[in-house]
Amino acid sequence: MINSRRSSDTAVRSAFTLIELLVVIAIIAILAAMLLPALSKAKEKAQSMKCVNNMKQVIMAMHMYAGENTDHLVYPNWNPPSVVGWLYTPTGVTTPDGTPGVGCTWNTANPNLPYQGGLLWSLLGKNRGVYLCPKEDISSTTWKARPQQLSSYIMNGAVVGCPTGPDYPIKWNKLSAFQQDSYIAWEPDLIIGGYNDGSSYPDNAYPGEGPGPRHNKKGGTLMVVSGSVEFVLFTKWFTLAASTTRNQVWCDPQTPSGR
């Protein structure tokens, strides 16, 4: 009988009380609350690093294209005029091998199809994932509304002087003609204005053009002629964009203004 009571007493003493259980749950909740911001920052950092890696691949593909095409930089898909560009072939235009262009909207039935008309497709390993920032949400209302749905990145229209009409003479500037620190591509903000085709004005002449704060509120990440990827503060960017002379932002090598 004594042994039986001791065994029963031990069983009772080893059980959690309701208060103890609530304390444990509260501690777990506090730890989770402390860890979540750190996990969120780690996720943001990983997405940013992936995005930078994508941009490095794109700028290196541009260098490879120039190396195979008498040093000429890919056309930035600035429309008009509508010609084959880095990202896609516009509707009504044919690729160099005679394939009809399908434009720059997402193709649900054949997602690779629009990319195949771009001049960098093969040089990027035919991998459409390289064109998209990890934060890109192709199910969002904003993405569905924008004309250009193929890439999170766009080129600087200034590399061809930001043509103003369909009869404007097409420029195919040589890569070596640019200053090595010129900014030739970036990731715009999420709003639609920066995604009407494959390139944009660099000075926010229209909403959403120019680099955006998708990964950092203080600045954006850009591709540089030298082949590097650089973080640039918006204060620096808009100072350069307001200039009337050629600089890193307004970089057309054929004009004094870079436009």
Tab-separated table of C-alpha atoms in Angstrom:
chain	number	residue	atom	x	y	z
A	1	MET	CA	0.000	0.000	0.000
A	2	ILE	CA	2.840	2.421	0.801
A	3	ASN	CA	4.509	1.792	-2.568
A	4	SER	CA	1.202	2.358	-4.345
A	5	ARG	CA	0.719	5.778	-2.693
A	6	ARG	CA	4.277	6.839	-3.511
A	7	SER	CA	3.788	5.909	-7.153
A	8	SER	CA	0.531	7.851	-7.334
A	9	ASP	CA	2.068	10.903	-5.622
A	10	THR	CA	4.966	10.868	-8.143
A	11	ALA	CA	2.548	10.747	-11.061
A	12	VAL	CA	0.630	13.733	-9.692
A	13	ARG	CA	3.783	15.772	-9.038
A	14	SER	CA	5.170	15.150	-12.576
A	15	ALA	CA	2.110	16.574	-14.397
A	16	PHE	CA	1.992	20.210	-15.678
A	17	THR	CA	-0.438	22.534	-13.993
A	18	LEU	CA	-2.538	24.844	-16.190
A	19	ILE	CA	-0.539	27.871	-15.051
A	20	GLU	CA	2.773	26.194	-15.930
A	21	LEU	CA	1.425	25.279	-19.366
A	22	LEU	CA	0.300	28.845	-19.984
A	23	VAL	CA	3.711	30.154	-18.929
A	24	VAL	CA	5.440	27.815	-21.421
A	25	ILE	CA	3.086	28.908	-24.210
A	26	ALA	CA	3.722	32.569	-23.368
A	27	ILE	CA	7.490	32.053	-23.458
A	28	ILE	CA	7.238	30.338	-26.856
A	29	ALA	CA	5.086	33.207	-28.160
A	30	ILE	CA	7.610	35.784	-26.950
A	31	LEU	CA	10.510	33.916	-28.548
A	32	ALA	CA	8.592	33.616	-31.799
A	33	ALA	CA	7.851	37.346	-31.758
A	34	MET	CA	11.541	38.055	-31.221
A	35	LEU	CA	12.633	35.712	-34.017
A	36	LEU	CA	10.106	36.714	-36.678
A	37	PRO	CA	11.704	40.112	-37.495
A	38	ALA	CA	15.095	38.440	-37.810
A	39	LEU	CA	13.635	35.758	-40.084
A	40	SER	CA	11.882	38.418	-42.147
A	41	LYS	CA	15.133	40.365	-42.542
A	42	ALA	CA	16.949	37.182	-43.539
A	43	LYS	CA	14.307	36.499	-46.188
A	44	GLU	CA	14.563	40.067	-47.505
A	45	LYS	CA	18.347	39.759	-47.651
A	46	ALA	CA	18.140	36.463	-49.537
A	47	GLN	CA	15.703	37.962	-52.040
A	48	SER	CA	17.934	40.988	-52.517
A	49	MET	CA	20.999	38.803	-53.104
A	50	LYS	CA	19.084	36.685	-55.629
A	51	CYS	CA	17.972	39.831	-57.427
A	52	VAL	CA	21.549	41.144	-57.577
A	53	ASN	CA	22.688	37.796	-58.954
A	54	ASN	CA	20.018	38.004	-61.662
A	55	MET	CA	21.181	41.475	-62.621
A	56	LYS	CA	24.803	40.351	-62.772
A	57	GLN	CA	23.820	37.602	-65.191
A	58	VAL	CA	21.886	40.070	-67.358
A	59	ILE	CA	24.716	42.605	-67.576
A	60	MET	CA	27.228	39.863	-68.369
A	61	ALA	CA	24.897	38.582	-71.109
A	62	MET	CA	24.890	42.110	-72.557
A	63	HIS	CA	28.670	42.009	-72.649
A	64	MET	CA	28.599	38.607	-74.307
A	65	TYR	CA	26.149	39.895	-76.927
A	66	ALA	CA	28.400	42.882	-77.649
A	67	GLY	CA	31.381	40.547	-77.949
A	68	GLU	CA	29.544	38.546	-80.611
A	69	ASN	CA	28.113	41.564	-82.476
A	70	THR	CA	30.960	43.940	-83.261
A	71	ASP	CA	30.784	45.567	-79.812
A	72	HIS	CA	27.190	46.803	-80.254
A	73	LEU	CA	24.986	47.059	-77.179
A	74	VAL	CA	21.637	45.270	-77.386
A	75	TYR	CA	18.705	47.482	-78.333
A	76	PRO	CA	16.734	48.298	-75.158
A	77	ASN	CA	13.225	47.594	-76.522
A	78	TRP	CA	12.411	51.294	-76.463
A	79	ASN	CA	9.146	51.655	-78.385
A	80	PRO	CA	8.743	53.335	-80.793
A	81	PRO	CA	10.513	52.466	-82.997
A	82	SER	CA	9.627	48.787	-82.658
A	83	VAL	CA	12.654	46.594	-83.273
A	84	VAL	CA	14.079	43.388	-81.844
A	85	GLY	CA	15.528	44.122	-78.411
A	86	TRP	CA	17.204	42.648	-75.379
A	87	LEU	CA	13.962	41.335	-73.870
A	88	TYR	CA	11.517	40.515	-76.675
A	89	THR	CA	10.487	40.997	-80.285
A	90	PRO	CA	7.487	43.347	-80.644
A	91	THR	CA	4.310	42.156	-82.317
A	92	GLY	CA	4.498	42.810	-86.054
A	93	VAL	CA	8.300	42.490	-86.090
A	94	THR	CA	10.255	39.332	-86.887
A	95	THR	CA	13.358	37.957	-85.196
A	96	PRO	CA	16.589	37.639	-87.205
A	97	ASP	CA	15.668	34.037	-88.066
A	98	GLY	CA	12.215	35.085	-89.345
A	99	THR	CA	10.126	34.158	-86.305
A	100	PRO	CA	7.146	36.515	-85.768
A	101	GLY	CA	7.341	38.589	-82.592
A	102	VAL	CA	4.706	38.073	-79.910
A	103	GLY	CA	5.298	41.147	-77.755
A	104	CYS	CA	6.000	41.388	-74.045
A	105	THR	CA	2.949	39.984	-72.267
A	106	TRP	CA	2.986	36.734	-70.339
A	107	ASN	CA	2.017	33.638	-72.307
A	108	THR	CA	0.253	31.187	-70.008
A	109	ALA	CA	0.167	28.380	-72.562
A	110	ASN	CA	3.875	28.726	-73.424
A	111	PRO	CA	5.708	30.966	-70.887
A	112	ASN	CA	9.028	30.719	-72.738
A	113	LEU	CA	7.609	31.906	-76.066
A	114	PRO	CA	7.846	35.704	-75.572
A	115	TYR	CA	11.385	35.407	-74.188
A	116	GLN	CA	12.575	33.489	-77.229
A	117	GLY	CA	12.354	36.673	-79.287
A	118	GLY	CA	14.770	38.504	-76.983
A	119	LEU	CA	18.406	38.963	-77.932
A	120	LEU	CA	19.679	37.699	-74.562
A	121	TRP	CA	17.507	34.572	-74.219
A	122	SER	CA	20.149	32.068	-75.326
A	123	LEU	CA	22.942	33.944	-73.538
A	124	LEU	CA	20.993	33.637	-70.268
A	125	GLY	CA	20.719	29.883	-70.623
A	126	LYS	CA	17.077	30.082	-71.768
A	127	ASN	CA	16.141	30.561	-68.115
A	128	ARG	CA	13.248	32.981	-67.641
A	129	GLY	CA	13.817	32.944	-63.881
A	130	VAL	CA	16.811	35.236	-64.392
A	131	TYR	CA	14.512	37.986	-65.664
A	132	LEU	CA	12.340	38.081	-62.551
A	133	CYS	CA	13.041	39.478	-59.089
A	134	PRO	CA	12.123	36.996	-56.320
A	135	LYS	CA	9.656	39.607	-55.050
A	136	GLU	CA	7.804	39.721	-58.366
A	137	ASP	CA	4.204	38.598	-57.857
A	138	ILE	CA	2.681	37.566	-61.182
A	139	SER	CA	-0.680	37.060	-59.507
A	140	SER	CA	-0.935	40.686	-58.355
A	141	THR	CA	-3.315	43.218	-59.867
A	142	THR	CA	-0.416	45.566	-60.617
A	143	TRP	CA	1.507	42.936	-62.560
A	144	LYS	CA	-1.572	41.881	-64.536
A	145	ALA	CA	-2.238	45.492	-65.547
A	146	ARG	CA	1.207	46.375	-66.832
A	147	PRO	CA	2.059	46.069	-70.558
A	148	GLN	CA	5.500	44.508	-70.014
A	149	GLN	CA	5.201	41.355	-67.926
A	150	LEU	CA	8.392	39.512	-68.838
A	151	SER	CA	11.018	41.145	-66.655
A	152	SER	CA	11.495	42.924	-63.331
A	153	TYR	CA	14.389	44.810	-64.918
A	154	ILE	CA	14.404	47.437	-67.645
A	155	MET	CA	17.129	49.184	-69.626
A	156	ASN	CA	17.934	52.868	-69.650
A	157	GLY	CA	16.323	54.520	-72.686
A	158	ALA	CA	19.197	57.000	-72.727
A	159	VAL	CA	21.502	54.326	-74.205
A	160	VAL	CA	19.767	55.081	-77.525
A	161	GLY	CA	18.877	58.716	-76.817
A	162	CYS	CA	15.243	58.095	-75.781
A	163	PRO	CA	13.744	58.223	-79.316
A	164	THR	CA	10.592	60.313	-79.661
A	165	GLY	CA	8.815	58.729	-82.626
A	166	PRO	CA	8.566	55.793	-85.037
A	167	ASP	CA	10.690	57.550	-87.677
A	168	TYR	CA	13.539	58.311	-85.287
A	169	PRO	CA	16.811	56.829	-86.577
A	170	ILE	CA	17.705	53.681	-84.664
A	171	LYS	CA	20.960	53.861	-82.730
A	172	TRP	CA	23.094	50.816	-82.060
A	173	ASN	CA	25.774	52.351	-79.860
A	174	LYS	CA	28.918	50.395	-79.187
A	175	LEU	CA	29.485	49.255	-75.629
A	176	SER	CA	33.019	50.642	-75.632
A	177	ALA	CA	31.689	54.121	-76.488
A	178	PHE	CA	30.021	54.475	-73.083
A	179	GLN	CA	31.712	55.694	-69.936
A	180	GLN	CA	32.421	52.609	-67.816
A	181	ASP	CA	30.383	53.963	-64.884
A	182	SER	CA	27.219	54.562	-66.945
A	183	TYR	CA	23.980	53.081	-65.616
A	184	ILE	CA	22.268	51.101	-68.355
A	185	ALA	CA	19.606	49.045	-66.557
A	186	TRP	CA	17.767	48.839	-63.241
A	187	GLU	CA	14.752	47.549	-61.365
A	188	PRO	CA	11.871	50.065	-61.316
A	189	ASP	CA	9.228	50.484	-58.660
A	190	LEU	CA	6.194	48.192	-58.673
A	191	ILE	CA	3.849	50.755	-60.225
A	192	ILE	CA	2.907	50.288	-63.855
A	193	GLY	CA	4.645	53.307	-65.416
A	194	GLY	CA	8.075	51.709	-65.403
A	195	TYR	CA	6.925	48.644	-67.320
A	196	ASN	CA	5.419	49.859	-70.577
A	197	ASP	CA	8.182	48.204	-72.639
A	198	GLY	CA	11.769	47.037	-72.130
A	199	SER	CA	13.259	50.419	-71.183
A	200	SER	CA	12.398	53.698	-69.478
A	201	TYR	CA	13.330	57.322	-69.051
A	202	PRO	CA	15.810	57.642	-66.189
A	203	ASP	CA	14.355	60.763	-64.577
A	204	ASN	CA	10.845	59.796	-63.482
A	205	ALA	CA	9.391	61.892	-66.299
A	206	TYR	CA	6.489	59.488	-65.988
A	207	PRO	CA	5.370	57.757	-62.757
A	208	GLY	CA	7.354	54.647	-61.968
A	209	GLU	CA	10.266	55.226	-64.345
A	210	GLY	CA	13.786	55.272	-63.004
A	211	PRO	CA	14.986	52.875	-60.281
A	212	GLY	CA	12.591	51.976	-57.488
A	213	PRO	CA	12.798	51.093	-53.789
A	214	ARG	CA	11.765	47.478	-54.077
A	215	HIS	CA	14.591	46.290	-51.813
A	216	ASN	CA	15.664	49.491	-50.082
A	217	LYS	CA	13.796	52.729	-49.377
A	218	LYS	CA	16.936	54.831	-49.777
A	219	GLY	CA	18.070	53.673	-53.195
A	220	GLY	CA	17.993	51.153	-56.021
A	221	THR	CA	20.214	48.533	-57.614
A	222	LEU	CA	21.521	49.197	-61.118
A	223	MET	CA	23.569	47.520	-63.839
A	224	VAL	CA	26.716	49.376	-64.864
A	225	VAL	CA	28.465	49.364	-68.254
A	226	SER	CA	31.608	47.993	-66.624
A	227	GLY	CA	29.727	44.756	-65.884
A	228	SER	CA	29.091	45.387	-62.204
A	229	VAL	CA	25.894	45.837	-60.207
A	230	GLU	CA	25.783	48.888	-57.953
A	231	PHE	CA	23.503	50.236	-55.214
A	232	VAL	CA	22.805	53.935	-55.791
A	233	LEU	CA	21.155	56.342	-53.365
A	234	PHE	CA	18.124	58.153	-54.771
A	235	THR	CA	19.638	61.473	-53.712
A	236	LYS	CA	22.577	60.835	-56.047
A	237	TRP	CA	20.384	59.425	-58.796
A	238	PHE	CA	17.983	62.351	-59.023
A	239	THR	CA	20.809	64.874	-58.858
A	240	LEU	CA	22.320	63.233	-61.929
A	241	ALA	CA	18.914	62.895	-63.587
A	242	ALA	CA	18.324	66.647	-63.220
A	243	SER	CA	21.576	67.486	-65.009
A	244	THR	CA	21.563	68.802	-68.581
A	245	THR	CA	24.931	67.319	-69.494
A	246	ARG	CA	25.993	63.750	-70.173
A	247	ASN	CA	26.688	61.729	-67.026
A	248	GLN	CA	26.189	58.264	-65.541
A	249	VAL	CA	22.407	58.505	-65.948
A	250	TRP	CA	22.089	60.405	-69.239
A	251	CYS	CA	24.687	58.355	-71.038
A	252	ASP	CA	24.103	58.404	-74.817
A	253	PRO	CA	27.710	58.681	-76.051
A	254	GLN	CA	26.724	60.493	-79.246
A	255	THR	CA	25.318	63.689	-77.699
A	256	PRO	CA	26.643	66.336	-75.295
A	257	SER	CA	23.508	65.992	-73.130
A	258	GLY	CA	23.541	62.202	-73.089
A	259	ARG	CA	19.976	62.231	-74.419
